[in-house]
Amino acid sequence: MLCAAGAVAVFSSAPVQAGPRLDSIMQAKVLRVGTPGDYRPFAMKADGKYAGHDIDVIEAMAKEMGVKVQYVDTTWPKLMSDLQENKFDVAVGGITRNVARISKVQMLPGYAPFGKVALVRAADKDKFTTPEALNQASVRVIKNPGGTNEAYVLQNMQTAQIATHDKNAEIPALIAEGKGDVMITETYEALHYSKADPRLHAAYLDKPLTPVNQLGFMLPADDADYSRVMQFTWDVLALRGVLQQESQKWLK
Ligand SMILES: O=C(O)C(=O)C[C@]1(C(=O)O)C=C[C@@H](O)C=C1
């Protein structure tokens, strides 16, 4: 800008302040990552250790930001409230992107397209070929609480016998052992368990029960600087092929 004769140009030397969340992450050099840690192959906690697609990706994002990951336990019923109560800076572990969530918080770009499917015993393979076959009084469905599996069951399987089991990662074995007949889940979890246990079959893979959707990491939308950094680190991992490598490694 040109100054009129005699006017003094004023230059500001004040540093650009990062938002409070980004500031505290960068100062502590710690990114707090919440996960239920019960959804294979995205995030699984076993013997105090975390593994899975989302774990590798968030570790790579943290490395790009120059910070360490600190994991925080959460559950599907408390995922949103824990995030809003600032118990962690980002949630991962197989979280569906949907309008209800994106109305309240931010979600990073989608990955791992999936639909709802069903995990059933291999012996029952021919019983479960139409959506109607799931909603029968003879069918015993075991659901985990708090997520979109539960929402699907409550909306679409009202005639079936419904039981709730808090530990999601135990449900496939309960189905295999005949303690229930159906677990409603998503494409990659059904694929994972049906490959790991020959007693199990992933039904509806070719014609999922719901339209295709994607998963995404969930962040509070309270600091625009933090949001931009998270979006940038995601984009840079995409550019370098890291996201593609992680998909190939975990989502088979
Ligand atoms: O709520 C979600 O976003 C999920 O995708 C999580 C959810 C669920 O729907 O309960 C999906 C599959 C797993 O079996 C466990 C959790």
Coordinates of C-alpha atoms and ligand atoms in Angstrom, one line a residue:
M1 CA 0.0 0.0 0.0
L2 CA 1.3 3.5 -0.8
C3 CA 1.4 6.0 2.0
A4 CA 0.3 9.6 1.5
A5 CA 3.2 12.0 2.0
G6 CA 3.9 12.5 5.6
A7 CA 1.9 9.4 6.7
V8 CA 3.7 6.6 8.6
A9 CA 3.3 3.0 7.5
V10 CA 2.5 0.7 10.4
F11 CA 3.9 -2.8 10.2
S12 CA 2.7 -5.3 12.7
S13 CA 5.3 -7.6 14.1
A14 CA 3.0 -9.6 16.4
P15 CA 3.4 -13.3 15.7
V16 CA 0.4 -15.2 14.2
Q17 CA -1.1 -17.1 17.1
A18 CA -2.1 -20.7 16.7
G19 CA -5.5 -21.6 18.1
P20 CA -5.5 -22.9 21.6
R21 CA -5.9 -26.6 20.8
L22 CA -3.1 -26.6 18.2
D23 CA -0.9 -24.6 20.7
S24 CA -1.3 -27.1 23.5
I25 CA -0.7 -30.1 21.2
M26 CA 2.5 -28.5 19.8
Q27 CA 3.7 -27.3 23.2
A28 CA 3.2 -30.7 24.9
K29 CA 4.3 -32.5 21.7
V30 CA 1.4 -34.9 22.3
L31 CA -1.7 -35.7 20.3
R32 CA -4.4 -37.3 22.4
V33 CA -6.1 -40.0 20.3
G34 CA -9.4 -41.5 21.6
T35 CA -10.5 -44.9 20.4
P36 CA -12.8 -47.7 21.5
G37 CA -10.1 -50.0 20.2
D38 CA -12.5 -52.9 19.5
Y39 CA -13.1 -52.7 15.7
R40 CA -10.8 -54.8 13.6
P41 CA -9.1 -54.1 11.3
F42 CA -9.2 -50.4 12.1
A43 CA -8.2 -50.2 15.7
M44 CA -7.7 -53.0 18.2
K45 CA -6.4 -52.8 21.7
A46 CA -4.9 -56.0 23.0
D47 CA -2.5 -56.4 26.0
G48 CA -2.3 -52.6 26.3
K49 CA -1.1 -52.3 22.7
Y50 CA -2.9 -50.7 19.7
A51 CA -2.9 -52.0 16.2
G52 CA -4.8 -51.5 13.0
H53 CA -5.2 -49.3 9.9
D54 CA -6.3 -46.2 11.8
I55 CA -3.5 -46.6 14.3
D56 CA -0.9 -46.7 11.6
V57 CA -2.4 -43.7 9.9
I58 CA -2.7 -41.5 13.1
E59 CA 0.8 -42.4 14.1
A60 CA 2.0 -41.3 10.6
M61 CA 0.0 -38.0 11.0
A62 CA 1.5 -37.4 14.4
K63 CA 5.0 -38.0 13.1
E64 CA 4.4 -35.5 10.3
M65 CA 3.3 -33.0 13.0
G66 CA 6.4 -33.7 15.2
V67 CA 4.3 -35.0 18.1
K68 CA 3.7 -38.3 19.9
V69 CA 0.5 -40.1 20.2
Q70 CA -1.1 -40.7 23.6
Y71 CA -4.1 -43.1 23.5
V72 CA -7.2 -42.5 25.5
D73 CA -9.8 -45.2 26.1
T74 CA -13.4 -44.4 25.1
T75 CA -16.5 -46.4 24.1
W76 CA -19.0 -46.1 21.2
P77 CA -21.7 -44.8 23.5
K78 CA -19.4 -42.1 24.9
L79 CA -17.4 -41.3 21.8
M80 CA -19.1 -38.0 20.9
S81 CA -19.5 -36.8 24.5
D82 CA -15.8 -37.7 25.4
L83 CA -14.7 -35.7 22.3
Q84 CA -16.8 -32.7 23.2
E85 CA -15.6 -32.9 26.8
N86 CA -12.0 -32.5 25.5
K87 CA -10.8 -35.9 26.6
F88 CA -8.9 -36.3 23.4
D89 CA -8.0 -34.3 20.2
V90 CA -9.1 -36.8 17.6
A91 CA -11.1 -40.0 17.6
V92 CA -10.2 -43.0 15.3
G93 CA -11.1 -46.6 15.1
G94 CA -13.6 -47.2 12.3
I95 CA -16.0 -44.2 12.8
T96 CA -18.7 -43.8 10.2
R97 CA -19.1 -40.4 8.6
N98 CA -22.7 -39.2 8.9
V99 CA -24.8 -36.0 9.0
A100 CA -25.5 -36.4 12.8
R101 CA -21.7 -36.4 13.6
I102 CA -20.7 -33.8 11.0
S103 CA -23.4 -31.5 12.4
K104 CA -21.5 -31.4 15.7
V105 CA -17.8 -32.0 14.9
Q106 CA -15.4 -32.1 12.0
M107 CA -14.6 -35.3 10.2
L108 CA -11.6 -35.8 7.9
P109 CA -12.0 -37.2 4.4
G110 CA -13.6 -40.5 4.0
Y111 CA -11.8 -43.8 3.4
A112 CA -12.6 -47.6 3.4
P113 CA -16.0 -47.5 1.6
F114 CA -18.3 -50.0 3.2
G115 CA -21.9 -51.1 3.7
K116 CA -23.6 -52.8 6.6
V117 CA -23.4 -56.6 6.2
A118 CA -23.9 -59.5 8.6
L119 CA -21.5 -62.0 10.1
V120 CA -23.3 -65.4 10.5
R121 CA -22.2 -69.0 10.9
A122 CA -20.9 -70.6 7.7
A123 CA -23.4 -73.4 8.3
D124 CA -26.2 -70.8 8.0
K125 CA -24.9 -69.3 4.8
D126 CA -27.9 -70.2 2.7
K127 CA -30.4 -68.9 5.3
F128 CA -29.2 -65.3 5.0
T129 CA -29.5 -64.1 1.5
T130 CA -32.2 -61.5 1.7
P131 CA -32.6 -58.6 4.2
E132 CA -36.0 -60.0 5.3
A133 CA -34.3 -63.2 6.5
L134 CA -32.6 -61.2 9.2
N135 CA -35.8 -59.8 10.7
Q136 CA -37.4 -63.1 11.9
A137 CA -38.5 -64.1 15.4
S138 CA -36.2 -67.1 15.2
V139 CA -33.1 -65.0 14.6
R140 CA -30.9 -64.1 17.5
V141 CA -28.8 -61.0 16.9
I142 CA -26.1 -59.8 19.2
K143 CA -25.3 -56.1 19.0
N144 CA -22.7 -53.8 20.5
P145 CA -24.1 -50.6 22.0
G146 CA -23.6 -47.0 20.9
G147 CA -22.7 -47.2 17.2
T148 CA -24.4 -47.4 13.8
N149 CA -24.6 -51.3 14.1
E150 CA -27.0 -50.8 17.0
A151 CA -29.0 -48.2 15.1
Y152 CA -29.4 -50.6 12.1
V153 CA -30.5 -53.4 14.4
L154 CA -33.1 -51.3 16.3
Q155 CA -34.5 -49.9 13.1
N156 CA -34.5 -53.0 10.9
M157 CA -34.6 -56.1 13.1
Q158 CA -37.5 -55.4 15.5
T159 CA -39.0 -58.9 15.0
A160 CA -35.7 -60.6 15.8
Q161 CA -34.4 -61.5 19.3
I162 CA -31.9 -58.8 20.3
A163 CA -29.1 -59.1 22.8
T164 CA -26.5 -56.6 23.7
H165 CA -22.8 -57.4 24.4
D166 CA -20.5 -54.6 25.5
K167 CA -17.3 -56.1 24.2
N168 CA -17.6 -55.8 20.4
A169 CA -14.5 -57.8 19.6
E170 CA -16.0 -60.8 21.4
I171 CA -19.2 -60.9 19.4
P172 CA -17.8 -62.9 16.4
A173 CA -16.7 -65.8 18.6
L174 CA -20.2 -65.8 20.3
I175 CA -21.8 -66.2 16.8
A176 CA -19.3 -68.9 15.8
E177 CA -20.1 -70.8 19.1
G178 CA -23.8 -70.6 18.4
K179 CA -24.6 -68.2 21.3
G180 CA -26.3 -65.9 18.7
D181 CA -27.0 -66.1 15.0
V182 CA -26.1 -62.7 13.6
M183 CA -23.8 -59.8 14.1
I184 CA -24.6 -56.8 12.1
T185 CA -21.3 -55.1 11.1
E186 CA -19.5 -53.5 8.2
T187 CA -17.7 -54.9 5.2
Y188 CA -14.1 -55.0 6.5
E189 CA -14.9 -56.4 9.9
A190 CA -17.0 -59.1 8.4
L191 CA -14.2 -59.9 5.9
H192 CA -11.6 -60.0 8.7
Y193 CA -13.5 -62.4 10.9
S194 CA -14.8 -64.7 8.2
K195 CA -11.2 -65.1 6.9
A196 CA -9.8 -65.6 10.4
D197 CA -12.4 -68.2 11.5
P198 CA -13.8 -70.8 9.0
R199 CA -16.9 -71.2 11.2
L200 CA -18.0 -67.7 10.1
H201 CA -19.4 -66.3 6.9
A202 CA -19.7 -62.7 5.7
A203 CA -23.3 -62.4 4.4
Y204 CA -24.6 -59.6 2.1
L205 CA -21.0 -58.6 1.0
D206 CA -22.2 -58.6 -2.7
K207 CA -25.4 -56.6 -1.8
P208 CA -24.9 -54.7 1.4
L209 CA -27.9 -53.9 3.6
T210 CA -27.2 -50.1 3.5
P211 CA -25.9 -47.7 0.8
V212 CA -22.2 -47.3 0.6
N213 CA -20.6 -44.9 3.1
Q214 CA -17.1 -44.2 4.4
L215 CA -15.2 -44.0 7.7
G216 CA -13.4 -40.9 8.9
F217 CA -11.4 -39.5 11.8
M218 CA -13.4 -37.2 14.0
L219 CA -12.1 -33.9 15.5
P220 CA -13.5 -31.1 17.6
A221 CA -14.3 -28.1 15.3
D222 CA -13.1 -25.6 17.9
D223 CA -9.8 -24.5 16.4
A224 CA -9.5 -23.7 12.7
D225 CA -5.7 -23.8 12.9
Y226 CA -5.8 -27.3 14.3
S227 CA -8.4 -28.4 11.7
R228 CA -6.2 -27.1 8.9
V229 CA -3.1 -28.9 10.2
M230 CA -5.0 -32.2 10.5
Q231 CA -6.4 -31.8 7.0
F232 CA -3.0 -31.0 5.7
T233 CA -1.3 -34.0 7.3
W234 CA -4.0 -36.2 5.9
D235 CA -3.6 -34.8 2.4
V236 CA 0.2 -35.1 2.5
L237 CA -0.1 -38.8 3.5
A238 CA -2.5 -39.3 0.6
L239 CA 0.0 -37.5 -1.7
R240 CA 2.9 -39.8 -0.6
G241 CA 0.9 -42.9 -1.1
V242 CA 0.9 -43.7 2.7
L243 CA -2.9 -44.0 2.9
Q244 CA -2.9 -46.3 -0.1
Q245 CA -0.2 -48.5 1.4
E246 CA -2.1 -48.7 4.7
S247 CA -5.3 -49.7 2.9
Q248 CA -3.5 -52.4 1.0
K249 CA -1.9 -53.7 4.2
W250 CA -5.1 -53.8 6.4
L251 CA -8.2 -53.8 4.2
K252 CA -8.0 -57.0 2.2
Ligands
LIG1 O1 -20.7 -46.0 15.0 C1 -19.8 -46.2 14.1 O2 -19.4 -45.3 13.5 C2 -19.3 -47.5 13.8 O3 -19.0 -47.7 12.6 C3 -18.9 -48.3 14.9 C4 -19.3 -49.8 14.9 C5 -20.8 -49.8 15.2 O4 -21.6 -49.5 14.3 O5 -21.2 -50.2 16.3 C6 -19.1 -50.5 13.6 C7 -18.7 -51.7 13.5 C8 -18.0 -52.4 14.6 O6 -18.5 -53.6 14.8 C9 -18.1 -51.6 15.9 C10 -18.5 -50.4 15.9

